[in-house]
PDB file of C-alpha atoms in Angstrom:
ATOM      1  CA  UNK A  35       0.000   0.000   0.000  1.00 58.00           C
ATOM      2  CA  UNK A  36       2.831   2.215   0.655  1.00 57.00           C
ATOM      3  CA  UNK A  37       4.676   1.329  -2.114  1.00 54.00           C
ATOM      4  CA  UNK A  38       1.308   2.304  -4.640  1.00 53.00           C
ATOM      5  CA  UNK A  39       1.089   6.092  -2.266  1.00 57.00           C
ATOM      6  CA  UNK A  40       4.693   6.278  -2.926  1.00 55.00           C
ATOM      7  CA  UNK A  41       4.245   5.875  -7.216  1.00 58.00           C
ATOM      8  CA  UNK A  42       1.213   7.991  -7.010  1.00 62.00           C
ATOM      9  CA  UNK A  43       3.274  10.749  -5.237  1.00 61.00           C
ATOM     10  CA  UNK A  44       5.726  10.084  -7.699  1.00 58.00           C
ATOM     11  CA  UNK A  45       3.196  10.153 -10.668  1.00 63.00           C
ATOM     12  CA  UNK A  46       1.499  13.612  -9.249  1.00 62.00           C
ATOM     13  CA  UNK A  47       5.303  15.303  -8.752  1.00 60.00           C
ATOM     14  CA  UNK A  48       5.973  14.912 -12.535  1.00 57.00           C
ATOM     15  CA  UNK A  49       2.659  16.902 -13.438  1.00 58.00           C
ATOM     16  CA  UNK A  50       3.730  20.139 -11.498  1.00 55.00           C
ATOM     17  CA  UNK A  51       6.633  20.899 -13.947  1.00 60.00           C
ATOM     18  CA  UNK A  52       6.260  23.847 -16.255  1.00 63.00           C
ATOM     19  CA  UNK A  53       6.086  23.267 -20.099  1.00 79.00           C
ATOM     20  CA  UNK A  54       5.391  25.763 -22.303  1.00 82.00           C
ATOM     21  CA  UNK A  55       7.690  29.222 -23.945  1.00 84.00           C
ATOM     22  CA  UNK A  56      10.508  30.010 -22.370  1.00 86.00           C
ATOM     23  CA  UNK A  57      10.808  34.212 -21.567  1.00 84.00           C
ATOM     24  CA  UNK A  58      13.574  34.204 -24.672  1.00 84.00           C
ATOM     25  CA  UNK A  59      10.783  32.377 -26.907  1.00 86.00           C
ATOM     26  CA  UNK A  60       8.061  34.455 -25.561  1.00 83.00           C
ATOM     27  CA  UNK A  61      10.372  37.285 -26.500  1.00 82.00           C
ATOM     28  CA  UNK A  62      11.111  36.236 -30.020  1.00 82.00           C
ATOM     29  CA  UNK A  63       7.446  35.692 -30.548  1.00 83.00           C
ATOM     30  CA  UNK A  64       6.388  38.946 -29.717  1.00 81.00           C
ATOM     31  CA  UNK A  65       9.266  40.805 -32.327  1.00 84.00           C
ATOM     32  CA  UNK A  66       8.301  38.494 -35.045  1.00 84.00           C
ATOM     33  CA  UNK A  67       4.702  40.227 -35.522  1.00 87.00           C
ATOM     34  CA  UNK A  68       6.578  43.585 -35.795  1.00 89.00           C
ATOM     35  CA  UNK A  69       5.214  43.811 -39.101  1.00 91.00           C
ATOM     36  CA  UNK A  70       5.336  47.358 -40.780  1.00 94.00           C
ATOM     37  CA  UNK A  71       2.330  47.922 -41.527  1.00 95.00           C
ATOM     38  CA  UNK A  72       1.277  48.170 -45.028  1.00 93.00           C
ATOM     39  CA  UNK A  73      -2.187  49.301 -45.251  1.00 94.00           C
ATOM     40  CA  UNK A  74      -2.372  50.907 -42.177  1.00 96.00           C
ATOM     41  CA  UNK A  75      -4.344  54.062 -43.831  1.00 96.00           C
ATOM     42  CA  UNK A  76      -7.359  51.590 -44.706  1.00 97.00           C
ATOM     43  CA  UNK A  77      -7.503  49.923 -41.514  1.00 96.00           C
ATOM     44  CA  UNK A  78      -7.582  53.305 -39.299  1.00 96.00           C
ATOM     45  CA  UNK A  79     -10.561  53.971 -42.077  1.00 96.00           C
ATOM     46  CA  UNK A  80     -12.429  50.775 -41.828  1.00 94.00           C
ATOM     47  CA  UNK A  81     -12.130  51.235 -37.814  1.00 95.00           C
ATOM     48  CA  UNK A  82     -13.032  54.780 -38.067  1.00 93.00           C
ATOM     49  CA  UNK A  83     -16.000  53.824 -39.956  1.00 92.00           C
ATOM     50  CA  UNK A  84     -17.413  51.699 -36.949  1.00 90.00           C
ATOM     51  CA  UNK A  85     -16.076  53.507 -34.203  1.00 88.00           C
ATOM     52  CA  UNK A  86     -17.622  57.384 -35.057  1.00 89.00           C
ATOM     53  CA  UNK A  87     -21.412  57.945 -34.545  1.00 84.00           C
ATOM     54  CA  UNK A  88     -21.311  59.816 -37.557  1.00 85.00           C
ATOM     55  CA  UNK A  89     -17.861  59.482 -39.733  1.00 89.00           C
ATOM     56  CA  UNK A  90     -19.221  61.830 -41.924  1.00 88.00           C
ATOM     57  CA  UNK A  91     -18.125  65.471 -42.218  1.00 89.00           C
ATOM     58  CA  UNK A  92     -14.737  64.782 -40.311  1.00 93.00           C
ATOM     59  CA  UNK A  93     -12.679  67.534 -40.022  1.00 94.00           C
ATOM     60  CA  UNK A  94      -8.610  68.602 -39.405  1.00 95.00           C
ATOM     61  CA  UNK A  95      -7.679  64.992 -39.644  1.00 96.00           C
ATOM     62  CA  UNK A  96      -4.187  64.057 -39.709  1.00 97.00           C
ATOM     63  CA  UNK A  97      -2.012  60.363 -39.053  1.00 97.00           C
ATOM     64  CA  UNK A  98       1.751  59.857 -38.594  1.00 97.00           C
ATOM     65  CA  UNK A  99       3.769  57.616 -40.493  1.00 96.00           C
ATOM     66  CA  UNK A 100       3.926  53.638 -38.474  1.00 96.00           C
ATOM     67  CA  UNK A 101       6.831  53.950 -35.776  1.00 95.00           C
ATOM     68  CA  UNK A 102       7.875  51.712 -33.592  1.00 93.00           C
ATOM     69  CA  UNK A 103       7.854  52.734 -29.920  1.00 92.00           C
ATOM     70  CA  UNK A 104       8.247  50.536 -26.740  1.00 89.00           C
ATOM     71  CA  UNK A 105       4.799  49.058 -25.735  1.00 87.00           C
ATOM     72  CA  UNK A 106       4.122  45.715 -23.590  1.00 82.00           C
ATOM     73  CA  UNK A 107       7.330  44.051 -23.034  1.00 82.00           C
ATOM     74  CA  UNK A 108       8.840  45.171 -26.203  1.00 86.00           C
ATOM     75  CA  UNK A 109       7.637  47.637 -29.158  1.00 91.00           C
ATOM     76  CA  UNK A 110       4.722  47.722 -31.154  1.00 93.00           C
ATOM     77  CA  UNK A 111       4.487  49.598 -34.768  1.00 95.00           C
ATOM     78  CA  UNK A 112       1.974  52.777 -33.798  1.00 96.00           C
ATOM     79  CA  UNK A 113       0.409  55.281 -35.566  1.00 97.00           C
ATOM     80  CA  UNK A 114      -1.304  58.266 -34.094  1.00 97.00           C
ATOM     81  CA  UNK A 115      -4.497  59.865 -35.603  1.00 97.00           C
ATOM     82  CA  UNK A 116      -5.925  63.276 -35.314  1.00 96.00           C
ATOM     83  CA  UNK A 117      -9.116  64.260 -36.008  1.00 95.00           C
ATOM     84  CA  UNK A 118     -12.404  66.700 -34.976  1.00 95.00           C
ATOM     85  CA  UNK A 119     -15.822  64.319 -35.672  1.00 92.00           C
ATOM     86  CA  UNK A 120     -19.315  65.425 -34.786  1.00 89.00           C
ATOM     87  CA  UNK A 121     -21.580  64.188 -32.152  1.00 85.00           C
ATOM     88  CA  UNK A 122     -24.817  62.511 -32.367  1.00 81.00           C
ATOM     89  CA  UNK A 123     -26.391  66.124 -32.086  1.00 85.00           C
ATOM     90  CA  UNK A 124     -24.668  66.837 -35.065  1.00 83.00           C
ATOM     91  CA  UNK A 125     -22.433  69.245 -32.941  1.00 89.00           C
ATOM     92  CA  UNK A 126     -18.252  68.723 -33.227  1.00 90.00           C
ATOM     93  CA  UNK A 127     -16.828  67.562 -30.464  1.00 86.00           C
ATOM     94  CA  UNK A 128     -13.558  68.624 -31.038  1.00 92.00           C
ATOM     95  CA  UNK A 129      -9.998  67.704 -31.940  1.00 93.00           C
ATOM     96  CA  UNK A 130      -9.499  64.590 -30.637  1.00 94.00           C
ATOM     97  CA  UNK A 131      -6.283  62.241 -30.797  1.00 95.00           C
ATOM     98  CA  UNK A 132      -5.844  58.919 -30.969  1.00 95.00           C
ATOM     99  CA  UNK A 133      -3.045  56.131 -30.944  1.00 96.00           C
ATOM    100  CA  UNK A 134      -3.354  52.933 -33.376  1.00 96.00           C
ATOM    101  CA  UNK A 135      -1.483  49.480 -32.221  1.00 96.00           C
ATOM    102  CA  UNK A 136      -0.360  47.159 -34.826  1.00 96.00           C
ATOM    103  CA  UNK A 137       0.097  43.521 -34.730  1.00 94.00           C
ATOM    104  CA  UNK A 138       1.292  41.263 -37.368  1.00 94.00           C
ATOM    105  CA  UNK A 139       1.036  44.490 -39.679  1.00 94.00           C
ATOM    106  CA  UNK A 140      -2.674  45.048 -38.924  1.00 96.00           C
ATOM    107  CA  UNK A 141      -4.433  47.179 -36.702  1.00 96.00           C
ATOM    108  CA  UNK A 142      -4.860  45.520 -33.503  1.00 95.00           C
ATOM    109  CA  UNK A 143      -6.453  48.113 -30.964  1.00 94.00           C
ATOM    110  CA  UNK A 144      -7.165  51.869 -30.699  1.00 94.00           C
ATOM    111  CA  UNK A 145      -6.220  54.160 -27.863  1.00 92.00           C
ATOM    112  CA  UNK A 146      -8.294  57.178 -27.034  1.00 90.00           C
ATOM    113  CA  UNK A 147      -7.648  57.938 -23.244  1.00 90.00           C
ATOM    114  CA  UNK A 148      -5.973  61.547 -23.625  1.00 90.00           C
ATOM    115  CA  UNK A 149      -3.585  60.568 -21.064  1.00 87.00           C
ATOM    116  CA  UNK A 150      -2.132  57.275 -22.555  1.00 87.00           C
ATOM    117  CA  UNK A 151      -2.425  59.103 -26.049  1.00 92.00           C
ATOM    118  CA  UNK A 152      -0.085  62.289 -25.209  1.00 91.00           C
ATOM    119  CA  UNK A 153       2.887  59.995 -23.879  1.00 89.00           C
ATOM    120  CA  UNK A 154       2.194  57.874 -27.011  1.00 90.00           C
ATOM    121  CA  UNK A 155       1.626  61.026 -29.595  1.00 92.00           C
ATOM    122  CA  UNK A 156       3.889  63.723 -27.991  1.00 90.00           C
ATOM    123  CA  UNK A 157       6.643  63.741 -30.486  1.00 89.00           C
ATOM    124  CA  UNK A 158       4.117  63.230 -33.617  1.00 92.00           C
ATOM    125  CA  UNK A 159       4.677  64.934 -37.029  1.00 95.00           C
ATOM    126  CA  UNK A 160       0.799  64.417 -38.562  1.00 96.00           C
ATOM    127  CA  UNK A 161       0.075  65.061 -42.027  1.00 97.00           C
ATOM    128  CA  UNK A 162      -3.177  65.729 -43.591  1.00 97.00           C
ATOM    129  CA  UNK A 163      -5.691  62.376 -43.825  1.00 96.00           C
ATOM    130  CA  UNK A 164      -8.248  63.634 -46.349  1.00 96.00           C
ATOM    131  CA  UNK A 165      -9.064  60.035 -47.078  1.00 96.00           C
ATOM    132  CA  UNK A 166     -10.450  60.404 -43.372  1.00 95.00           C
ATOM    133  CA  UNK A 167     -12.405  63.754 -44.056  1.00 94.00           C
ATOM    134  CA  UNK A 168     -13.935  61.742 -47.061  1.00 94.00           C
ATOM    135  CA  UNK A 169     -15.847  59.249 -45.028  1.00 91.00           C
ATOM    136  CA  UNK A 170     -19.515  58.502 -45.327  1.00 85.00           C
ATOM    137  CA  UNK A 171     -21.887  56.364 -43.427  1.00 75.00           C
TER     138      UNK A 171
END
């Protein structure tokens, strides 16, 4: 009976070992989807698009060239976006600024918090977006 606790014990103590990436794979992983991103105009659109009550009538919009700057554990390829969009009334809101996250060369998540956006956007050199001014619902 001892002898079966003792395997058991045994059997149980070889489960608690870790398996999976080491921190140098995890690493490696996360620099290979530091993709430039090639279309990165159409997918700040396409998100645009969705994210704006009304993407109509934008105006003063302006987006950086893709950078990379340190994000996460490492660096992520980042765009930042400028633009003044109306409200639901109708009404502008605004200049507003925001900072795009790539991932494996395509857009992976917006920021909009002005706080996390001026560290992200403070050295930005925008140029003019009218394919941003152009949308329509």
């Amino acid at each position: 009976m001892r002898f079966l606790a003792l395997l058991a014990a045994l059997a149980c103590a070889g489960c608690t070992t870790d398996v999976g990436p080491s921190p140098a794979e995890l690493k490696a992983n996360w620099e290979a989807q530091n993709v430039l991103p090639q279309g990165y105009k159409q997918d700040l659109l396409a998100y645009m698009r969705t994210y704006l009550n009304d993407p109509s009538g934008i105006r003063g919009a302006g987006v950086t060239q893709p950078v990379l700057k340190d994000f996460g554990p490492g660096q992520r390829y980042m765009v930042c976006v400028r633009f003044n969009a109306r409200k639901s009334d109708g009404k502008y809101s605004g200049s507003k600024e925001g900072a795009a996250v790539f991932v494996a060369g395509k857009l992976d998540r917006l920021f909009d918090v002005p706080l996390e956006v001026r560290d992200l956007c403070k050295d930005a050199a925008y140029a003019p977006f009218p394919e941003l001014e152009a949308l329509k619902r």
